[in-house]
XYZ file of C-alpha atoms in Angstrom:
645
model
C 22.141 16.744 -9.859
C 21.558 20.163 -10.620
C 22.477 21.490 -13.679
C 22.726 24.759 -12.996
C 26.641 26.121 -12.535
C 28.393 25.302 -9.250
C 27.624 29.824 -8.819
C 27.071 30.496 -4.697
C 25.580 28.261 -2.320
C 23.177 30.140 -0.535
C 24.156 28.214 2.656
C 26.663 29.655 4.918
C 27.737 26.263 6.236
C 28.962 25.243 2.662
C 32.567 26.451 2.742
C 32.726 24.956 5.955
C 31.921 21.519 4.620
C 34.017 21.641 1.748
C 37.752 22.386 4.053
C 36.830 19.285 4.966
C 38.066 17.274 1.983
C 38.437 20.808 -0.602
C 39.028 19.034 -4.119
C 39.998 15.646 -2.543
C 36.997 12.745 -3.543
C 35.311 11.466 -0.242
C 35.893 8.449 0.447
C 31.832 6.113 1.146
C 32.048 5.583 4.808
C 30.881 2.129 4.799
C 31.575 -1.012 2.894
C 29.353 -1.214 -0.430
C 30.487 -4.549 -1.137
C 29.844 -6.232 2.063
C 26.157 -5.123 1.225
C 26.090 -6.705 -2.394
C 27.565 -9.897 -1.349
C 25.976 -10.336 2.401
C 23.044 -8.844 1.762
C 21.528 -8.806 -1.816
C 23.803 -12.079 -3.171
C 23.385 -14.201 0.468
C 19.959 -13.784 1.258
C 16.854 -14.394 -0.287
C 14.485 -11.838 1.441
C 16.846 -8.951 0.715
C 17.289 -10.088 -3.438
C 13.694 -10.343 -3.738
C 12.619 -7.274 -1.441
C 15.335 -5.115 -3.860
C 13.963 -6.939 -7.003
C 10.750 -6.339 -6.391
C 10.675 -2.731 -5.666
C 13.593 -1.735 -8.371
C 11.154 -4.029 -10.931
C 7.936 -2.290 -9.978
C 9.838 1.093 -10.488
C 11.082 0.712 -13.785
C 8.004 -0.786 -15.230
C 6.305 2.449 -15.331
C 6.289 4.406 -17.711
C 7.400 7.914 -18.079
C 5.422 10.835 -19.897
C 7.060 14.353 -21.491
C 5.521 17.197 -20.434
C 6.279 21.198 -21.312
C 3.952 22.499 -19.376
C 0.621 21.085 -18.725
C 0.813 19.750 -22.746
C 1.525 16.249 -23.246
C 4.745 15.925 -25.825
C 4.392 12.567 -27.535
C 7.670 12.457 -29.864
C 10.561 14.131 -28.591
C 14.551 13.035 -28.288
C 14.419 12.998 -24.239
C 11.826 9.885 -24.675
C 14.017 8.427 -27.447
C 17.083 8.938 -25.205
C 14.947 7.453 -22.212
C 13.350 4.338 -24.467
C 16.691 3.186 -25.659
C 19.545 5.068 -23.213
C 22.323 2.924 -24.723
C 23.302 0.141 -27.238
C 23.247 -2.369 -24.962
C 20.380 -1.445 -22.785
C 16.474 -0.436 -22.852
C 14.581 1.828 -20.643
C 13.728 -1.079 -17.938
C 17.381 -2.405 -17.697
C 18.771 1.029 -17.200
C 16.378 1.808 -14.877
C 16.128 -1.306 -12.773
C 19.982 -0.791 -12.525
C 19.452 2.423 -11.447
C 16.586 1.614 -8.470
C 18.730 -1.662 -7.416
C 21.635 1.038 -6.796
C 20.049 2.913 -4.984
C 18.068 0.594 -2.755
C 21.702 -1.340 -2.229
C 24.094 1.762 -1.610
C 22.107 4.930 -0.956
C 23.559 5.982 -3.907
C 22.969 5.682 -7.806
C 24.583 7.564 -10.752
C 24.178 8.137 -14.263
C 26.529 9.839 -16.663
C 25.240 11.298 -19.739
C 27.068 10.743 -23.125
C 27.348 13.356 -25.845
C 28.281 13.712 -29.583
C 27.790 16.037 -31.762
C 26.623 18.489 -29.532
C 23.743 16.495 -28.275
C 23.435 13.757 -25.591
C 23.034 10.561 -27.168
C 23.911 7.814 -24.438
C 23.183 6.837 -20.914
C 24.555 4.616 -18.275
C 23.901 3.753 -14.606
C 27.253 3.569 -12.748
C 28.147 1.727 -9.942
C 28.197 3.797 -6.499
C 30.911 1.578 -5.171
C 33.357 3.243 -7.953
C 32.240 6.439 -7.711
C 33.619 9.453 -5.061
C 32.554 12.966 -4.534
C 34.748 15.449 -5.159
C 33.472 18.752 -3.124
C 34.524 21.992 -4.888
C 35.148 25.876 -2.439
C 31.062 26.218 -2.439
C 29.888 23.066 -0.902
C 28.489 21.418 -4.001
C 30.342 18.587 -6.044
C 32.718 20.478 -8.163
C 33.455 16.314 -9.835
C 33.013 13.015 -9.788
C 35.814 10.195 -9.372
C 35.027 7.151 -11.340
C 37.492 4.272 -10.032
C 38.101 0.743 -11.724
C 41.100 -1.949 -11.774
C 43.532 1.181 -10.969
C 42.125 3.674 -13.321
C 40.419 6.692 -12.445
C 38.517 8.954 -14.498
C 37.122 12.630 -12.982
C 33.638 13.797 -14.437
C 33.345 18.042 -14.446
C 31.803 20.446 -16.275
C 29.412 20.485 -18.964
C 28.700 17.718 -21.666
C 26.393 20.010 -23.167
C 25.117 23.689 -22.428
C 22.985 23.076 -18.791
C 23.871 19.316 -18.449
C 26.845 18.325 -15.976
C 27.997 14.906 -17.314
C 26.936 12.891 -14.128
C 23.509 12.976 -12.744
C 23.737 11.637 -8.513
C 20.262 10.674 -6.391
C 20.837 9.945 -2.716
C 18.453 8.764 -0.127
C 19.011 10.855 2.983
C 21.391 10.629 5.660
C 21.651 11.924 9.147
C 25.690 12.121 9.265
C 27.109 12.445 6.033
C 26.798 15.600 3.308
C 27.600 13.907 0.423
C 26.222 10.248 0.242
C 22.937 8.771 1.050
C 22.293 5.951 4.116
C 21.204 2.759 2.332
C 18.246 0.834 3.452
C 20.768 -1.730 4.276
C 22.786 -0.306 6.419
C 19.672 0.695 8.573
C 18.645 -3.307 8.235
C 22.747 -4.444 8.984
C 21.563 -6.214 12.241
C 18.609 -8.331 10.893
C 19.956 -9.120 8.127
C 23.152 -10.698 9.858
C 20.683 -12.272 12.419
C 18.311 -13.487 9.342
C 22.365 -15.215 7.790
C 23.881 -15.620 10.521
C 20.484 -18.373 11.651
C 20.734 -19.836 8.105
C 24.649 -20.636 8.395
C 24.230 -22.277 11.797
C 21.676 -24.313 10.147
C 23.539 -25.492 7.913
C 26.152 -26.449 10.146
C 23.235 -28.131 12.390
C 22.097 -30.306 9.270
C 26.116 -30.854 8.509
C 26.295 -32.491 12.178
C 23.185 -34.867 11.580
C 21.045 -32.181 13.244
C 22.966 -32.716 16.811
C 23.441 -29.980 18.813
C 27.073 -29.315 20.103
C 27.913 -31.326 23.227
C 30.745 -33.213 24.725
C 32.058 -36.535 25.544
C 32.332 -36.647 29.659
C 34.537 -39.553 30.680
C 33.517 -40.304 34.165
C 35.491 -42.834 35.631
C 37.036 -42.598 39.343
C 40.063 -40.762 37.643
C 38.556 -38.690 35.150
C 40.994 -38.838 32.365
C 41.618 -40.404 29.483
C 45.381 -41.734 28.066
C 46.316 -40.246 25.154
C 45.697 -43.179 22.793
C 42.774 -43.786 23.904
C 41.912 -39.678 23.641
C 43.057 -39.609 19.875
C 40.782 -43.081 18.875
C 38.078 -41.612 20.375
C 38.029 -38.412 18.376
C 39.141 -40.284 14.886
C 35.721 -42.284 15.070
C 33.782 -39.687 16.208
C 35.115 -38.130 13.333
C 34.736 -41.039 10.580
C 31.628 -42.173 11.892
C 29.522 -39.535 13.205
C 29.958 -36.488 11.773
C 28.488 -34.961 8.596
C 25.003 -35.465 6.916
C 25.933 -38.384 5.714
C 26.567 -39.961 8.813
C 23.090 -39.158 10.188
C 21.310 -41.952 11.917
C 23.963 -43.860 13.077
C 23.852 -44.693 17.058
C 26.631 -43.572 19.153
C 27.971 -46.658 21.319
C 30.077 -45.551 24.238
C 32.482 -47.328 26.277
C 32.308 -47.190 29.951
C 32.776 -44.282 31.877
C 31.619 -42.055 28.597
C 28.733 -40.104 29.004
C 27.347 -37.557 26.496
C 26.247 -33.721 27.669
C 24.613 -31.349 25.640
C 26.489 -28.071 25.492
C 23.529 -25.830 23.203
C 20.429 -25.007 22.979
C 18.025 -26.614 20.746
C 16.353 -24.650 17.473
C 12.791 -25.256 19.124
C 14.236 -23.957 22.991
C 15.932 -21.064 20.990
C 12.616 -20.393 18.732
C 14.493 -20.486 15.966
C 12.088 -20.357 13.231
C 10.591 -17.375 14.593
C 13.946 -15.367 14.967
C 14.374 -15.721 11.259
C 10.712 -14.183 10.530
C 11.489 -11.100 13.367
C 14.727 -10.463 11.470
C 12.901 -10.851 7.955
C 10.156 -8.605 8.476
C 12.889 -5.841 9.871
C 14.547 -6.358 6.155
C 10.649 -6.119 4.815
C 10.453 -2.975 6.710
C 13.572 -1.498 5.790
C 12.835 -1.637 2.172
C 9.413 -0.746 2.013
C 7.886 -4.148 1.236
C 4.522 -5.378 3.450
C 6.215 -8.939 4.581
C 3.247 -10.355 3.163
C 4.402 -10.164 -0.441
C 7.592 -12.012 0.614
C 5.705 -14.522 2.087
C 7.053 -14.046 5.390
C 4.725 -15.610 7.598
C 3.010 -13.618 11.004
C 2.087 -10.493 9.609
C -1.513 -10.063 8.890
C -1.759 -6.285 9.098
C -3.101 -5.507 5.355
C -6.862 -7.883 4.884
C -5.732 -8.952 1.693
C -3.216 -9.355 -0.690
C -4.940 -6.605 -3.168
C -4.372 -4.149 0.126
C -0.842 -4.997 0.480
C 0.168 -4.758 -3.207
C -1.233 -1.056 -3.171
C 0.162 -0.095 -0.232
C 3.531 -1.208 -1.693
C 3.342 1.091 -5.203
C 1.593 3.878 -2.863
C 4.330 4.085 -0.394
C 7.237 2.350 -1.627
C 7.345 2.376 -5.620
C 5.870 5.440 -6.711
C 7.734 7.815 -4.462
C 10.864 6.396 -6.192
C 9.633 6.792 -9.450
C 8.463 10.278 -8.678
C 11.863 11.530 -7.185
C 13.611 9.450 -10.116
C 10.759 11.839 -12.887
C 12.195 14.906 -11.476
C 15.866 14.512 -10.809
C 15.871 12.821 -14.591
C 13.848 16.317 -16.018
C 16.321 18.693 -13.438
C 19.090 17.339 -15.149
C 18.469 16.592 -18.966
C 15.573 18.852 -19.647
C 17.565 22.250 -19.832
C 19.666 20.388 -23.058
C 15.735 21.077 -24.486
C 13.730 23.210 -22.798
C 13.401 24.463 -18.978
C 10.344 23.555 -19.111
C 10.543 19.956 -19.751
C 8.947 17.637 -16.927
C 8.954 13.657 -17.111
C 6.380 12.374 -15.577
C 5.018 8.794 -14.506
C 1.818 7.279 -16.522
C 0.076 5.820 -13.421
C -2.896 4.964 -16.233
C -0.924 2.087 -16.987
C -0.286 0.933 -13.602
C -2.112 -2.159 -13.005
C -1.942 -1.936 -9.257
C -4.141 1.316 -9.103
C -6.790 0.758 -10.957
C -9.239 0.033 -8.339
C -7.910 3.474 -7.142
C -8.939 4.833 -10.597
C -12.536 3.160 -10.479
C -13.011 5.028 -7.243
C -12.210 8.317 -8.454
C -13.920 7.691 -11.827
C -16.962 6.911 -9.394
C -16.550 10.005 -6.921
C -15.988 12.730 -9.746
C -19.564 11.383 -11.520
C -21.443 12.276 -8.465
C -19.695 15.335 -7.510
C -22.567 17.890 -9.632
C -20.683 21.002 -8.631
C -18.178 20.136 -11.645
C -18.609 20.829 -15.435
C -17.533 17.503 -17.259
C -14.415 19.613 -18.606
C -13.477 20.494 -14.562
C -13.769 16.382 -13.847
C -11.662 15.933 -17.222
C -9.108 17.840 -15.996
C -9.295 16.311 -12.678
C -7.851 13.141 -13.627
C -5.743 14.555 -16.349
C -7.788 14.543 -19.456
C -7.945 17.194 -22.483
C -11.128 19.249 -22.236
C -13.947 19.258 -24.613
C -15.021 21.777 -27.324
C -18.709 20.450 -27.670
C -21.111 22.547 -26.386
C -22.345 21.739 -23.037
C -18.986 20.578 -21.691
C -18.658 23.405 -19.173
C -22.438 23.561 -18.060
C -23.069 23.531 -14.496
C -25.314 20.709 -13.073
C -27.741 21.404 -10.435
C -28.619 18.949 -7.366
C -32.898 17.717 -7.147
C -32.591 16.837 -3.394
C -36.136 15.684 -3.422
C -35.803 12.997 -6.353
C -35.983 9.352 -5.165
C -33.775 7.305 -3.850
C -34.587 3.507 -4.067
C -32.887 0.183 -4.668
C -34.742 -2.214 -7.284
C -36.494 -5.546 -5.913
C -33.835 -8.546 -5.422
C -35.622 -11.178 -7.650
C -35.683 -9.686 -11.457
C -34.488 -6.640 -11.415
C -37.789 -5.138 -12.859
C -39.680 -4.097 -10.136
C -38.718 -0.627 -7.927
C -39.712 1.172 -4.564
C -39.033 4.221 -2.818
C -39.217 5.350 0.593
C -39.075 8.989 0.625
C -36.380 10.090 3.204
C -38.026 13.969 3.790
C -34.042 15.128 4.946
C -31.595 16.398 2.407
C -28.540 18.253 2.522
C -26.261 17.189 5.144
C -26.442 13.995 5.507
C -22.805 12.843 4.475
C -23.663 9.105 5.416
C -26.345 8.823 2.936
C -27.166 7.979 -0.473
C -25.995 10.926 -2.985
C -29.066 13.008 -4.128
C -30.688 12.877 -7.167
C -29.574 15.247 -10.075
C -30.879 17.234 -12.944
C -29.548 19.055 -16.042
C -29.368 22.892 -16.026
C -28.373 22.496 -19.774
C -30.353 19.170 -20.398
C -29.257 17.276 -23.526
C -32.524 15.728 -25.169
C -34.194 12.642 -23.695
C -34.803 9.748 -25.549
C -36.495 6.522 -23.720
C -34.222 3.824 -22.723
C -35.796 0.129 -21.682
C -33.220 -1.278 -18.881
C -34.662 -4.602 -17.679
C -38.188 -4.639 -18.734
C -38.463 -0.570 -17.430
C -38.110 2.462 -19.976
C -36.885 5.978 -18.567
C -36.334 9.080 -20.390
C -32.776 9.682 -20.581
C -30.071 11.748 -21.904
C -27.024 9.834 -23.835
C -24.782 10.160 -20.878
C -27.272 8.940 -18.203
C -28.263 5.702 -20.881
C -24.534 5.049 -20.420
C -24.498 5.169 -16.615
C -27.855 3.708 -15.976
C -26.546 0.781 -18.130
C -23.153 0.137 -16.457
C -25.013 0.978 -13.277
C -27.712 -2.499 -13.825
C -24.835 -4.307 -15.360
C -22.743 -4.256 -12.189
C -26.041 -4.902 -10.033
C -26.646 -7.939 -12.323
C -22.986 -8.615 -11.877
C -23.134 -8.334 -8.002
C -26.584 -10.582 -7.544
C -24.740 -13.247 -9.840
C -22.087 -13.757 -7.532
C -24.054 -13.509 -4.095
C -26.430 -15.801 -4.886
C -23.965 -18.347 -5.843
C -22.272 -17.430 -2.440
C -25.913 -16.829 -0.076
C -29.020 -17.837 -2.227
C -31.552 -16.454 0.623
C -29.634 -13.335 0.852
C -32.306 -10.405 -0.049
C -31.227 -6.804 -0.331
C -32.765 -4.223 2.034
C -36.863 -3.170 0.591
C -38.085 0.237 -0.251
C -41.516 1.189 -1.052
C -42.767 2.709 -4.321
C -41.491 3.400 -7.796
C -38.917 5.807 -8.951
C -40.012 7.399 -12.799
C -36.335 8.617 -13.750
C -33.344 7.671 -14.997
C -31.102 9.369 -11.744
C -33.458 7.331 -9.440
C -33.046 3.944 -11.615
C -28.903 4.940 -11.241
C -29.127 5.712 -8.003
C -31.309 2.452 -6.991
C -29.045 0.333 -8.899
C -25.534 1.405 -7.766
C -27.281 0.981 -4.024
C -28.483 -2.656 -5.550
C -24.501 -3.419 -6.479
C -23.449 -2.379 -3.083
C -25.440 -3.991 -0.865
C -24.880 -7.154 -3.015
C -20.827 -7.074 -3.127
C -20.967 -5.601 0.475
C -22.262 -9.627 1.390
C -20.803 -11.284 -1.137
C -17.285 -9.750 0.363
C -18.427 -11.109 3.642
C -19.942 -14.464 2.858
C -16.085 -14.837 1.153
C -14.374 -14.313 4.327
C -16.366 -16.526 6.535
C -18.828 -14.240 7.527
C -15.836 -11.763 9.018
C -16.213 -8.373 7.827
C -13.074 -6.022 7.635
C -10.723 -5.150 10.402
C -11.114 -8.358 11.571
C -8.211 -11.233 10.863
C -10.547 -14.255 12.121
C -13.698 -15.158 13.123
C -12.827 -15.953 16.715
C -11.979 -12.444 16.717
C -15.142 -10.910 15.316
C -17.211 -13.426 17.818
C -15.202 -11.891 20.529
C -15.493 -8.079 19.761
C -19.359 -9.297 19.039
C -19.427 -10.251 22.742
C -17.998 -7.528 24.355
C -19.859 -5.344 23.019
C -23.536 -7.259 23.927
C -22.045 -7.585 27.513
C -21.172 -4.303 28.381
C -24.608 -3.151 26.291
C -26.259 -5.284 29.211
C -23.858 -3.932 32.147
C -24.315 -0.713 30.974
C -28.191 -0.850 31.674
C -28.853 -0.560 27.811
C -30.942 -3.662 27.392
C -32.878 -3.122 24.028
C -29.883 -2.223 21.996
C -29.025 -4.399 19.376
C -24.984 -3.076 17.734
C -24.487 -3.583 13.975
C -21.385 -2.757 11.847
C -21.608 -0.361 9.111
C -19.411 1.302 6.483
C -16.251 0.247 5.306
C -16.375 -2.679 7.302
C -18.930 -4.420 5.385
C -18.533 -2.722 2.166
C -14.985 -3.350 1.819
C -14.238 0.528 0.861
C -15.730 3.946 1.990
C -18.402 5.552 0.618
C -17.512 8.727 0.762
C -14.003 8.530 -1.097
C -14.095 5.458 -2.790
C -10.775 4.108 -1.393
C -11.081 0.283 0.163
C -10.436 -0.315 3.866
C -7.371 0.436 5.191
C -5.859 1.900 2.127
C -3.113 4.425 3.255
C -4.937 4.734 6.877
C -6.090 2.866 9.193
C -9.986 2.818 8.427
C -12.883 3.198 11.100
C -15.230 0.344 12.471
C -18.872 2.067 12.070
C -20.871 1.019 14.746
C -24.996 1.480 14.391
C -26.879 0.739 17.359
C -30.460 -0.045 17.579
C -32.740 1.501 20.281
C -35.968 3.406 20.830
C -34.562 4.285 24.225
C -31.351 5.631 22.937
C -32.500 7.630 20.004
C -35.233 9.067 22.545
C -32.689 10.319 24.819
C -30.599 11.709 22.512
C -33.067 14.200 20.861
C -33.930 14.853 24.683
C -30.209 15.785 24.557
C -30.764 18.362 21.924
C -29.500 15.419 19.080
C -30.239 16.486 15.603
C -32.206 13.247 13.639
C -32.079 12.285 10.263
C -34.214 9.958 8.146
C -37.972 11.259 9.605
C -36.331 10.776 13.046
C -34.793 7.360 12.526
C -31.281 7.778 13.055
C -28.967 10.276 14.355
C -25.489 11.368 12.769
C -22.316 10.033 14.302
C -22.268 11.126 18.248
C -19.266 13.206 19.386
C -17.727 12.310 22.526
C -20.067 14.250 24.786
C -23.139 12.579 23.574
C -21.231 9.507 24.090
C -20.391 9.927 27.373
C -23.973 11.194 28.596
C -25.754 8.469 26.641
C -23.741 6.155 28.799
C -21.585 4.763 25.919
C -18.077 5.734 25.895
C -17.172 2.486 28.457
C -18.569 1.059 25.290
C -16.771 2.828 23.181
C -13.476 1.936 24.641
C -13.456 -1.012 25.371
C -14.577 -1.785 21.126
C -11.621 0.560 20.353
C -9.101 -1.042 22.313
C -10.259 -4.255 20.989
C -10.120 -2.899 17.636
C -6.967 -1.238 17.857
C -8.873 1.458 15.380
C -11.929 4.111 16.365
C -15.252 3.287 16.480
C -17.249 6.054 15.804
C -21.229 5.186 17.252
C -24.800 6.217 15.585
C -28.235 5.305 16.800
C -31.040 4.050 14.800
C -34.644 3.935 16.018
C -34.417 0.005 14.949
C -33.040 -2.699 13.702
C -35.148 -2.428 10.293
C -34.063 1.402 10.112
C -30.486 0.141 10.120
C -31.033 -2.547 7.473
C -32.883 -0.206 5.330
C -30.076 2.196 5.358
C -27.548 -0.326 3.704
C -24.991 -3.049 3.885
C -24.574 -3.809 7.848
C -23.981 -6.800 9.829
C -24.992 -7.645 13.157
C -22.368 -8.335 15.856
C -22.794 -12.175 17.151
């Protein structure tokens, strides 16, 4: 799609590709219309997979860029936002993604008058042939229909060749791309292929095929009697209307079955295999089809981000830059569409998270975080100040009945400690301080930390609200005296709304935390890990799950459990023997000697653990990365965790 002239390929190999077929078209190797019809127009998990994804793609929307400035009004968005008379943005473009998702292939061909490109239209890959010029690249394009053919070259307008072409790669062919449906040919004739016979089972009053066996002493029937048999069965038996009816045989007849049965062939289950190798093919989680079997995403939030993450937004990405490749030079080289993921519903928890991360990360101005996640900077003063880190400020989560009264346990180690609570931070360019009452408490606080500090107790207020409905008796972890500023009231807050969701997550599914599909599940990873605490001589240990797990997303990042990897099960383990052998080891502690960090695998293996360790993880099927606290109330003071059963 390059609209560059057809000058040198830099590739040797390209003259040797083109005397294969040197200004003939190329004919598509396979059979577009068998796909259409036997997959997208026969079967239901292929036209919804295909909907779905070309849908999703062409719903969002598509910036201007020149540069890294935004261009609001220009003719490419016009040209995008209504491409032709008959079409808008979304219909073009869903065209455009359900071509490609069918064939491999999907084409566009620019329209110009005047000078200037005024039209667009998506073209169907099944009319279309490559015609390979002396270089290697397509010197035209064949357009085919009801025995007229019409060949696309040159220019429509200074820099724009008249057709723009997108393929999805292929192993064995230079000039068209593999379709997902060629790659899913065999399931989805399995997935038909089990409907149609079916059918035909239902037709035949849901017998199976069989036979008539006429055992008498001679074994054969006369031929009148042959052709009256087969007449009634005929007029009597077969067809859905006929179902029900008793078969009466004459003597000597004697029926055999001559199939299997859908339950001896596990019928319903060959349908979901084939299904979810359709799913796979085009980038849908089976889940969203409502395939049944495949549990692999925890939720349905999970599976729908996994799906614009790895499916939908690669699409519209390669879709942003072949589109600015091909029309932008009409403009400007610089011109780069661009998709508005802002406005992508999907992601905003994705958007919270990074929201969340860049406020804590001090080392940035607020311009640098602006810029971060695509924002214009600020001219007020102030906007590129530095802010330093107060390592020694409290940390502390408020009391669990009103809100009102704090307490603080001073923690005495700062720094490294990435498990942690963030530390507290000051201004090196303080704005002024006014006082701010939040829940019966005033702080002195600048006009950005009033704002935080109050979305900070409004989602703590939030998260009690809903856990007490769910676990009245549920108290969050206690701390010990009273924070006097505005960070600490932030910081105790935000640790408030955490613990509080992290329950109210796991009161909602049964008391399972994440990574787990079932309770039975949990019960049984619970009791693994208790007996082989006991076998392994480790008799005062108590395990606990920490992190993600319980939380439902990491604290570190900000991205929920098992969102584009496959997140670790944080196990905590409480014993005064453990953590005493461990700083015999030479096992930095943390937390006044309370806990340790997470063990590497020597530490494991001398602390006797790593038969512990593998047996969780192959359980699991994930790692489980071990710490030691010096108790169970150091553990529970630390955060969300749940004790294994």
């Amino acid at each position: 799609f390059s609209s560059r002239p057809p000058e040198a390929k830099a590739s040797r190999t390209g003259p040797l590709i083109a005397l294969e077929s040197l200004h003939q078209p190329v004919w598509s190797p396979r059979d577009y219309a068998s796909f259409a019809r036997e997959g997208v127009m026969q079967n239901a998990i292929v036209f919804r997979a295909v909907r779905m994804v070309a849908e999703a793609a062409a719903s969002v929307p598509l910036l201007l860029y020149e540069g890294d400035m935004e261009i609001e009004a220009h003719p490419l968005l016009d040209l995008i936002a209504r491409p032709n008379p008959v079409a808008t943005a979304p219909d073009l473009l869903e065209a455009w993604y359900g071509y490609l998702l069918v064939s491999g292939n999907a084409y566009l061909e620019a329209v110009a008058t005047g000078g200037e490109i005024r039209e667009l239209y998506a073209l169907r890959p099944d009319r279309m042939k490559v015609v390979p010029g002396s270089d290697g690249w397509p010197e035209a394009y064949d357009y085919s229909t009801t025995g007229e053919s019409v060949r696309f070259a040159g220019e429509v307008v200074p820099g724009v060749r008249p057709i723009l072409h997108v393929k999805l790669f292929h192993p064995a062919n230079d000039h068209y791309g593999l379709s997902p449906l060629e790659a899913a040919a065999t399931a989805i004739d399995i997935h038909n292929t089990a409907s149609r016979w079916n059918k035909a089972l239902l037709d035949n009053s849901a017998r199976p095929s069989g036979a008539l066996v006429y055992t008498a002493r001679d074994g054969n029937l006369s031929p009148e009697q042959y052709e009256r048999l087969k007449s009634e069965l005929e007029a009597g038996f077969q067809g859905a209307a006929h179902a029900g009816r008793p078969l009466l045989l004459e003597g000597g007849l004697d029926w055999k079955s001559m199939s299997l049965t859908p339950k001896d062939m596990d019928f319903i289950e060959a349908k979901h295999v084939a299904a979810r190798e359709i799913a796979l093919a085009l980038g849908v989680p089976p889940m969203l089809l409502g395939i049944p079997g495949d549990n692999t995403y925890s939720n349905l939030q999970e599976a729908t981000r996994s799906f614009w993450r790895q499916t939908v937004l690669p699409l519209v990405d390669r879709t942003a830059k072949a589109l600015s490749a091909w029309l932008g030079p009409a403009w400007s080289e610089r011109l780069e569409l661009r998709a508005d993921l802002d406005r992508v519903e999907a992601l905003s928890p994705e958007r919270e998270a990074l929201w969340a991360r860049l406020e804590k990360a001090s080392f940035l101005t607020p311009n640098e975080k602006r810029a971060a996640i695509g924002y214009a900077p600020l001219d007020e003063a102030g906007s590129d100040a530095l802010r330093a880190t107060a390592p020694r400020e409290p940390k502390f989560n408020p009391h669990h009945d009103d809100l009102g009264r704090f307490t603080f346990k001073p923690e005495g180690d700062a720094g490294n400690d990435t498990e942690g609570n963030d530390s507290g931070i000051g201004e090196v360019q303080a704005r002024p301080r006014t006082p701010v009452t939040i829940r019966g408490r005033t702080y002195l606080a600048t006009p950005a930390e009033e704002t935080e500090l109050r979305l900070a107790a409004n989602r703590a207020e939030a998260a009690l609200a809903r856990v007490r409905k769910l676990d009245p008796e549920w108290k969050p972890a206690p701390f010990l005296s009273d924070p006097q500023s505005a960070r600490g009231a932030i910081t105790g807050y935000t640790s408030l709304a955490q613990q509080a969701e992290a329950r109210a997550l796991v009161v909602e599914r049964g008391g399972v935390p994440m990574g787990f599909e079932t309770r039975e599940q949990f019960v049984e990873f619970g009791r693994r890990a208790w007996d082989t605490l006991t076998e392994s001589g480790h008799r005062d240990a108590e395990p606990y799950l920490r992190g993600s797990s319980v939380t439902g997303y990491s604290y570190r990042t900000g991205e929920a459990f098992d969102a584009g990897r496959r997140s670790d099960l944080d196990l905590a383990i409480a014993s005064p023997t453990l953590i005493e052998r461990a700083e015999a080891l030479g096992v930095v502690t943390r937390g006044q000697g309370t806990r340790t960090m997470q063990l590497d695998k020597d530490v494991v293996e001398a602390l006797g653990l790593r038969p512990l360790q593998l047996r969780l993880e192959a359980d699991a099927g994930r790692p489980v990365p071990i710490m030691i606290y010096r108790s169970r109330g150091d553990i529970e003071a630390r955060g969300p965790s749940i004790r294994l059963p």
